[in-house]
Short mmCIF file of C-alpha atoms in Angstrom, two decimals:
data_model
loop_
_atom_site.label_atom_id
_atom_site.label_comp_id
_atom_site.label_asym_id
_atom_site.label_seq_id
_atom_site.Cartn_x
_atom_site.Cartn_y
_atom_site.Cartn_z
CA UNK X 1 18.70 -15.66 30.54
CA UNK X 2 17.03 -17.87 27.96
CA UNK X 3 17.37 -21.66 28.11
CA UNK X 4 16.79 -24.32 25.45
CA UNK X 5 18.18 -27.35 23.63
CA UNK X 6 20.17 -27.55 20.43
CA UNK X 7 18.41 -28.72 17.31
CA UNK X 8 20.89 -31.52 16.64
CA UNK X 9 22.44 -34.53 18.42
CA UNK X 10 25.84 -34.13 20.02
CA UNK X 11 26.73 -37.13 22.24
CA UNK X 12 24.93 -40.30 23.35
CA UNK X 13 21.91 -39.38 21.28
CA UNK X 14 21.15 -36.37 23.45
CA UNK X 15 20.61 -32.78 22.44
CA UNK X 16 22.87 -30.27 24.16
CA UNK X 17 21.18 -27.77 26.50
CA UNK X 18 22.23 -24.14 26.23
CA UNK X 19 21.76 -20.79 27.92
CA UNK X 20 21.35 -17.71 25.74
CA UNK X 21 22.26 -14.14 26.70
CA UNK X 22 19.45 -11.93 27.89
CA UNK X 23 18.33 -9.04 25.73
CA UNK X 24 19.95 -5.70 26.43
CA UNK X 25 17.96 -2.90 28.03
CA UNK X 26 18.78 0.75 27.48
CA UNK X 27 19.52 2.48 30.81
CA UNK X 28 17.85 5.67 29.49
CA UNK X 29 14.58 4.01 28.45
CA UNK X 30 11.54 6.22 28.99
CA UNK X 31 8.03 6.89 27.66
CA UNK X 32 7.29 8.36 24.26
CA UNK X 33 5.73 11.83 24.31
CA UNK X 34 3.11 12.93 21.81
CA UNK X 35 2.28 16.61 21.25
CA UNK X 36 -0.75 17.30 19.04
CA UNK X 37 -1.93 20.64 17.72
CA UNK X 38 -5.16 21.14 15.82
CA UNK X 39 -6.87 24.07 14.14
CA UNK X 40 -10.40 23.46 12.88
CA UNK X 41 -13.51 25.18 11.65
CA UNK X 42 -17.11 23.94 11.42
CA UNK X 43 -19.87 25.78 9.61
CA UNK X 44 -23.40 25.37 8.29
CA UNK X 45 -24.86 27.49 5.48
CA UNK X 46 -28.01 28.01 3.40
CA UNK X 47 -30.42 26.83 6.01
CA UNK X 48 -28.54 23.60 6.66
CA UNK X 49 -27.99 22.61 3.05
CA UNK X 50 -24.22 22.80 3.44
CA UNK X 51 -22.53 21.33 6.49
CA UNK X 52 -18.73 21.32 6.59
CA UNK X 53 -15.85 20.58 8.92
CA UNK X 54 -12.17 21.25 8.19
CA UNK X 55 -9.23 20.42 10.44
CA UNK X 56 -5.46 20.93 10.13
CA UNK X 57 -3.15 19.13 12.53
CA UNK X 58 0.45 18.42 13.47
CA UNK X 59 1.60 15.63 15.75
CA UNK X 60 5.12 15.49 17.15
CA UNK X 61 6.24 12.17 18.61
CA UNK X 62 9.27 12.56 20.86
CA UNK X 63 11.56 9.73 22.02
CA UNK X 64 10.15 7.09 19.67
CA UNK X 65 10.92 3.58 20.89
CA UNK X 66 12.89 1.65 18.28
CA UNK X 67 16.00 -0.43 17.68
CA UNK X 68 19.10 1.06 16.14
CA UNK X 69 21.60 -0.87 14.07
CA UNK X 70 24.88 -1.73 15.81
CA UNK X 71 27.93 -3.67 14.60
CA UNK X 72 27.67 -7.46 14.81
CA UNK X 73 30.41 -7.45 17.45
CA UNK X 74 27.67 -6.47 19.93
CA UNK X 75 26.84 -10.18 20.10
CA UNK X 76 23.09 -9.84 20.60
CA UNK X 77 20.10 -7.85 19.39
CA UNK X 78 20.28 -4.12 19.89
CA UNK X 79 18.21 -2.83 22.80
CA UNK X 80 15.11 -0.76 22.18
CA UNK X 81 15.82 2.87 22.96
CA UNK X 82 14.24 6.29 22.61
CA UNK X 83 16.19 6.96 19.46
CA UNK X 84 14.03 9.11 17.21
CA UNK X 85 11.53 11.94 16.86
CA UNK X 86 8.96 12.35 14.10
CA UNK X 87 6.44 14.94 12.93
CA UNK X 88 3.16 14.18 11.18
CA UNK X 89 1.24 16.93 9.41
CA UNK X 90 -2.13 16.56 7.74
CA UNK X 91 -5.66 17.76 7.25
CA UNK X 92 -9.20 16.38 7.17
CA UNK X 93 -12.32 17.63 5.41
CA UNK X 94 -15.96 16.55 5.71
CA UNK X 95 -18.47 18.27 3.43
CA UNK X 96 -22.19 17.49 3.20
CA UNK X 97 -24.82 18.85 0.83
CA UNK X 98 -28.45 18.01 1.52
CA UNK X 99 -31.58 19.19 -0.28
CA UNK X 100 -35.28 18.48 -0.82
CA UNK X 101 -36.19 19.75 -4.32
CA UNK X 102 -39.74 18.31 -4.01
CA UNK X 103 -41.89 16.84 -1.28
CA UNK X 104 -41.31 13.35 -2.64
CA UNK X 105 -37.59 13.78 -3.39
CA UNK X 106 -34.71 14.32 -0.95
CA UNK X 107 -31.04 13.52 -1.01
CA UNK X 108 -27.70 14.18 0.67
CA UNK X 109 -24.10 13.75 -0.47
CA UNK X 110 -21.12 13.62 1.91
CA UNK X 111 -17.46 13.82 0.92
CA UNK X 112 -14.74 12.85 3.41
CA UNK X 113 -11.20 13.71 2.33
CA UNK X 114 -7.91 13.58 4.23
CA UNK X 115 -4.17 13.58 3.69
CA UNK X 116 -1.05 13.31 5.83
CA UNK X 117 2.72 12.95 5.64
CA UNK X 118 5.33 12.16 8.27
CA UNK X 119 9.07 12.67 8.50
CA UNK X 120 11.86 11.83 10.91
CA UNK X 121 13.11 14.93 12.72
CA UNK X 122 15.75 13.20 14.87
CA UNK X 123 17.65 9.94 14.61
CA UNK X 124 21.14 8.99 15.68
CA UNK X 125 22.63 8.02 12.33
CA UNK X 126 26.10 9.62 12.17
CA UNK X 127 27.13 7.78 8.98
CA UNK X 128 23.99 8.75 7.05
CA UNK X 129 23.11 5.10 6.38
CA UNK X 130 20.00 4.56 4.26
CA UNK X 131 17.69 1.53 4.14
CA UNK X 132 19.36 -1.37 2.36
CA UNK X 133 15.99 -2.61 1.05
CA UNK X 134 12.60 -1.09 0.31
CA UNK X 135 11.58 -1.00 3.98
CA UNK X 136 12.76 1.77 6.29
CA UNK X 137 11.50 0.22 9.53
CA UNK X 138 14.97 -0.53 10.92
CA UNK X 139 17.00 2.41 9.66
CA UNK X 140 16.13 6.09 9.57
CA UNK X 141 17.91 9.34 8.92
CA UNK X 142 17.05 12.88 9.86
CA UNK X 143 14.72 14.47 7.32
CA UNK X 144 13.55 11.12 5.94
CA UNK X 145 9.95 10.90 4.75
CA UNK X 146 8.27 7.97 6.48
CA UNK X 147 7.56 4.96 4.22
CA UNK X 148 9.86 6.04 1.42
CA UNK X 149 10.94 3.33 -1.03
CA UNK X 150 14.51 3.12 -2.32
CA UNK X 151 15.41 1.42 -5.57
CA UNK X 152 16.90 1.73 -9.04
CA UNK X 153 15.55 3.67 -11.99
CA UNK X 154 14.72 1.38 -14.89
CA UNK X 155 15.75 2.28 -18.43
CA UNK X 156 13.86 -0.66 -19.94
CA UNK X 157 14.59 -4.17 -21.18
CA UNK X 158 17.71 -4.92 -23.22
CA UNK X 159 16.62 -5.72 -26.78
CA UNK X 160 20.00 -6.57 -28.34
CA UNK X 161 23.42 -7.74 -27.27
CA UNK X 162 24.79 -4.43 -28.54
CA UNK X 163 22.67 -2.59 -25.97
CA UNK X 164 24.04 -4.84 -23.23
CA UNK X 165 27.65 -4.20 -24.33
CA UNK X 166 27.19 -0.42 -24.49
CA UNK X 167 25.33 -0.05 -21.18
CA UNK X 168 26.78 0.50 -17.72
CA UNK X 169 28.27 -2.61 -16.11
CA UNK X 170 25.62 -4.38 -13.98
CA UNK X 171 27.71 -7.33 -12.76
CA UNK X 172 27.34 -6.23 -9.13
CA UNK X 173 23.65 -7.21 -9.37
CA UNK X 174 24.08 -10.47 -11.28
CA UNK X 175 25.86 -12.25 -14.09
CA UNK X 176 25.29 -13.29 -17.70
CA UNK X 177 23.42 -10.17 -18.81
CA UNK X 178 21.79 -10.61 -22.20
CA UNK X 179 18.80 -9.44 -24.29
CA UNK X 180 15.59 -9.72 -22.27
CA UNK X 181 17.22 -8.58 -19.02
CA UNK X 182 16.43 -5.35 -17.18
CA UNK X 183 18.61 -2.31 -17.88
CA UNK X 184 19.13 -0.07 -14.84
CA UNK X 185 19.94 3.64 -15.07
CA UNK X 186 23.47 4.81 -14.22
CA UNK X 187 22.42 7.73 -11.99
CA UNK X 188 25.89 8.74 -10.80
CA UNK X 189 27.53 8.30 -14.21
CA UNK X 190 30.41 6.10 -13.05
CA UNK X 191 29.73 3.35 -15.61
CA UNK X 192 28.72 0.68 -13.09
CA UNK X 193 25.40 -0.07 -11.36
CA UNK X 194 25.88 -0.49 -7.61
CA UNK X 195 24.21 0.57 -4.34
CA UNK X 196 27.36 2.49 -3.39
CA UNK X 197 27.96 2.19 0.33
CA UNK X 198 24.27 2.66 1.18
CA UNK X 199 24.68 6.14 2.62
CA UNK X 200 23.15 9.49 1.82
CA UNK X 201 26.56 10.68 0.64
CA UNK X 202 27.06 7.66 -1.62
CA UNK X 203 23.81 5.83 -2.49
CA UNK X 204 25.33 4.58 -5.73
CA UNK X 205 22.60 4.31 -8.35
CA UNK X 206 19.78 3.88 -5.86
CA UNK X 207 17.36 6.69 -5.21
CA UNK X 208 13.93 7.29 -3.74
CA UNK X 209 11.48 5.80 -6.26
CA UNK X 210 8.25 6.07 -4.28
CA UNK X 211 6.46 6.21 -0.94
CA UNK X 212 3.92 3.76 0.47
CA UNK X 213 2.07 6.38 2.52
CA UNK X 214 -1.56 6.53 1.33
CA UNK X 215 -2.25 9.99 -0.11
CA UNK X 216 -5.64 11.69 -0.35
CA UNK X 217 -7.87 9.08 1.26
CA UNK X 218 -11.50 9.72 0.41
CA UNK X 219 -15.02 8.47 0.88
CA UNK X 220 -18.18 9.53 -0.92
CA UNK X 221 -21.59 8.65 0.50
CA UNK X 222 -24.98 9.35 -1.07
CA UNK X 223 -28.52 8.88 0.28
CA UNK X 224 -31.47 9.36 -2.05
CA UNK X 225 -35.18 8.99 -1.35
CA UNK X 226 -37.77 9.31 -4.11
CA UNK X 227 -41.34 8.40 -3.36
CA UNK X 228 -41.10 4.80 -2.04
CA UNK X 229 -37.60 4.16 -3.34
CA UNK X 230 -34.38 4.58 -1.32
CA UNK X 231 -30.82 4.42 -2.59
CA UNK X 232 -27.57 4.46 -0.65
CA UNK X 233 -24.19 4.43 -2.42
CA UNK X 234 -20.76 4.50 -0.77
CA UNK X 235 -17.46 4.90 -2.66
CA UNK X 236 -14.06 4.63 -0.97
CA UNK X 237 -10.48 4.98 -2.14
CA UNK X 238 -7.10 6.69 -2.11
CA UNK X 239 -5.51 8.80 -4.80
CA UNK X 240 -2.06 7.20 -4.69
CA UNK X 241 -0.03 4.71 -2.70
CA UNK X 242 3.21 3.28 -4.05
CA UNK X 243 3.71 -0.43 -3.52
CA UNK X 244 6.73 -2.65 -3.93
CA UNK X 245 5.91 -6.32 -3.25
CA UNK X 246 7.55 -8.10 -0.37
CA UNK X 247 9.79 -11.01 -1.28
CA UNK X 248 8.19 -14.40 -0.88
CA UNK X 249 6.61 -17.31 -2.69
CA UNK X 250 3.42 -15.41 -3.41
CA UNK X 251 5.11 -12.38 -4.98
CA UNK X 252 3.23 -11.67 -8.14
CA UNK X 253 6.04 -10.95 -10.57
CA UNK X 254 8.13 -14.03 -9.91
CA UNK X 255 5.44 -16.65 -9.25
CA UNK X 256 7.76 -19.53 -10.16
CA UNK X 257 9.15 -19.26 -6.62
CA UNK X 258 6.01 -21.04 -5.46
CA UNK X 259 6.55 -23.91 -7.88
CA UNK X 260 4.02 -22.73 -10.42
CA UNK X 261 3.80 -20.20 -13.22
CA UNK X 262 0.76 -18.03 -13.89
CA UNK X 263 -0.53 -17.58 -17.43
CA UNK X 264 -0.03 -13.81 -17.31
CA UNK X 265 3.65 -14.35 -16.55
CA UNK X 266 4.07 -16.54 -19.62
CA UNK X 267 2.18 -14.28 -22.01
CA UNK X 268 3.81 -11.05 -20.82
CA UNK X 269 7.45 -12.10 -20.43
CA UNK X 270 10.10 -10.96 -22.91
CA UNK X 271 11.06 -13.16 -25.85
CA UNK X 272 12.30 -12.61 -29.39
CA UNK X 273 8.66 -12.60 -30.50
CA UNK X 274 7.37 -10.51 -27.58
CA UNK X 275 9.74 -7.58 -27.23
CA UNK X 276 7.16 -5.19 -25.74
CA UNK X 277 6.51 -7.46 -22.75
CA UNK X 278 6.21 -6.10 -19.23
CA UNK X 279 8.39 -8.72 -17.54
CA UNK X 280 11.99 -9.61 -18.33
CA UNK X 281 12.66 -13.02 -19.85
CA UNK X 282 12.15 -15.81 -17.28
CA UNK X 283 15.01 -17.59 -15.58
CA UNK X 284 15.03 -21.20 -14.45
CA UNK X 285 16.87 -20.40 -11.23
CA UNK X 286 14.61 -19.13 -8.45
CA UNK X 287 17.68 -17.55 -6.82
CA UNK X 288 18.35 -15.24 -9.76
CA UNK X 289 16.98 -11.89 -8.56
CA UNK X 290 18.94 -9.60 -10.87
CA UNK X 291 15.88 -8.56 -12.89
CA UNK X 292 13.62 -7.97 -9.92
CA UNK X 293 15.72 -5.59 -7.87
CA UNK X 294 13.55 -2.83 -6.33
CA UNK X 295 13.05 -0.54 -9.32
CA UNK X 296 10.74 1.96 -10.92
CA UNK X 297 9.50 -0.43 -13.64
CA UNK X 298 7.63 -2.75 -11.29
CA UNK X 299 6.69 -0.15 -8.68
CA UNK X 300 2.89 -0.19 -8.43
CA UNK X 301 0.42 2.62 -7.84
CA UNK X 302 -2.02 1.10 -5.36
CA UNK X 303 -4.45 4.01 -5.55
CA UNK X 304 -8.04 3.00 -6.18
CA UNK X 305 -11.71 3.85 -6.07
CA UNK X 306 -14.18 1.12 -5.13
CA UNK X 307 -17.94 0.93 -4.84
CA UNK X 308 -17.93 -0.53 -1.34
CA UNK X 309 -21.64 -0.60 -0.67
CA UNK X 310 -24.85 -0.11 -2.62
CA UNK X 311 -28.36 -0.61 -1.31
CA UNK X 312 -31.56 -0.09 -3.27
CA UNK X 313 -34.84 -0.48 -1.44
CA UNK X 314 -38.57 -0.15 -2.08
CA UNK X 315 -41.11 0.48 0.67
CA UNK X 316 -44.39 -1.33 -0.04
CA UNK X 317 -47.24 1.25 -0.08
CA UNK X 318 -49.31 1.53 3.09
CA UNK X 319 -52.58 0.43 1.47
CA UNK X 320 -50.94 -2.92 0.57
CA UNK X 321 -49.28 -3.48 3.96
CA UNK X 322 -52.59 -2.79 5.71
CA UNK X 323 -54.29 -5.46 3.62
CA UNK X 324 -51.50 -7.91 4.50
CA UNK X 325 -51.66 -7.06 8.19
CA UNK X 326 -48.17 -5.56 8.23
CA UNK X 327 -46.90 -2.34 9.71
CA UNK X 328 -44.10 -1.92 7.14
CA UNK X 329 -42.60 -3.97 4.34
CA UNK X 330 -39.42 -3.30 2.42
CA UNK X 331 -37.81 -5.13 -0.49
CA UNK X 332 -34.13 -4.41 -1.03
CA UNK X 333 -31.02 -5.32 -2.98
CA UNK X 334 -27.59 -4.81 -1.39
CA UNK X 335 -24.12 -5.29 -2.80
CA UNK X 336 -20.55 -5.00 -1.53
CA UNK X 337 -17.41 -4.41 -3.61
CA UNK X 338 -19.45 -4.24 -6.80
CA UNK X 339 -16.95 -2.22 -8.85
CA UNK X 340 -13.45 -0.82 -8.64
CA UNK X 341 -10.79 0.96 -10.64
CA UNK X 342 -7.07 0.96 -9.92
CA UNK X 343 -3.95 1.51 -12.02
CA UNK X 344 -2.32 -1.40 -10.15
CA UNK X 345 -1.42 -4.33 -12.37
CA UNK X 346 -3.51 -7.51 -12.34
CA UNK X 347 -3.82 -9.79 -10.45
CA UNK X 348 -3.05 -7.48 -7.52
CA UNK X 349 -5.86 -5.93 -5.50
CA UNK X 350 -4.96 -2.59 -3.86
CA UNK X 351 -6.76 -3.47 -0.61
CA UNK X 352 -5.30 -6.96 -0.12
CA UNK X 353 -1.65 -6.57 -1.17
CA UNK X 354 -0.58 -5.67 2.37
CA UNK X 355 -2.12 -8.80 3.92
CA UNK X 356 0.81 -10.97 2.76
CA UNK X 357 -0.88 -12.89 -0.04
CA UNK X 358 -2.70 -12.23 -3.32
CA UNK X 359 -4.63 -15.46 -3.72
CA UNK X 360 -7.87 -14.03 -2.33
CA UNK X 361 -8.94 -10.65 -3.74
CA UNK X 362 -11.92 -8.70 -2.43
CA UNK X 363 -15.11 -10.72 -2.82
CA UNK X 364 -18.27 -9.37 -4.42
CA UNK X 365 -21.33 -9.99 -2.27
CA UNK X 366 -24.95 -9.70 -3.47
CA UNK X 367 -27.95 -9.77 -1.17
CA UNK X 368 -31.64 -9.75 -2.00
CA UNK X 369 -34.01 -9.52 0.96
CA UNK X 370 -37.33 -8.51 2.46
CA UNK X 371 -37.90 -6.71 5.78
CA UNK X 372 -41.29 -7.18 7.39
CA UNK X 373 -42.64 -5.48 10.50
CA UNK X 374 -45.81 -6.85 12.10
#
């Protein structure tokens, strides 16, 4: 049993002590079981010029430990139980090409590529309830793809009052709809925009709009040596990863929640003179979330490619190092995060959006140095 004191005064200037109920424990609690199966092949060809490794795998996780949702009448948090099974399938590839065209020139290039998906194969969800928000960490259903994102399909931004009057009724999501507000798509054709009863049978106008699982993760590494010069380049990235920002003061598309407004929000918000803007017209109230419901318009593709590391070096010729009394000497330039491309919208950075803040993007680091060996 937990013990504590109330956060307010009751009598004689004293806080009231209390005892809280202990957390429930499932009587059937047991260990998770993981069953992995792999099929791989490794080969080398052309006298070692090509070196490759390919692997296909499945991983079944049985009796996953998680908390189910129970009615509030339970009176306390639901106990963790072995409530679900999942299956992950994927593959990994590593491919290297190395060559020496001349005595003073050699190089190698390595590509690492992988992909995976996971789905829920068992979960006790008799009503077919679906996640009420964009996160599926507390509610699953059988056949669900892990990390799927639910939301509304966006038609666009209302441009005239006539468009508002002729569109499906959106009063369930907010009030005072007018030009500059978001127009959501009436997927079930009933003339109103609602989340239904949040079940697979009746999701209303919500649907799966994306998935935050990173797809096709890759890395590309190159080593080049020509005469006294050496060059190493490393690229990293993922092909696609859908991202819907978590609510909070830092969230990039309603920055006024933090008590400030970014310039990009002012210049790219809808107005009579800026009808092609990306954002809806701004509201004074920070509690008005009708235009920023999870939706396809603001869903971000967090795929990217980034030049993570680059190092260029020059080995001082032997006849010079001998004169200087050195065994070896090397001058080099190194850089980190020198370049990137991503379809994600500024000011977001695809590698920092999951850290909980966007104030500090990836830093570029430059280093110029000399290595001496006596």
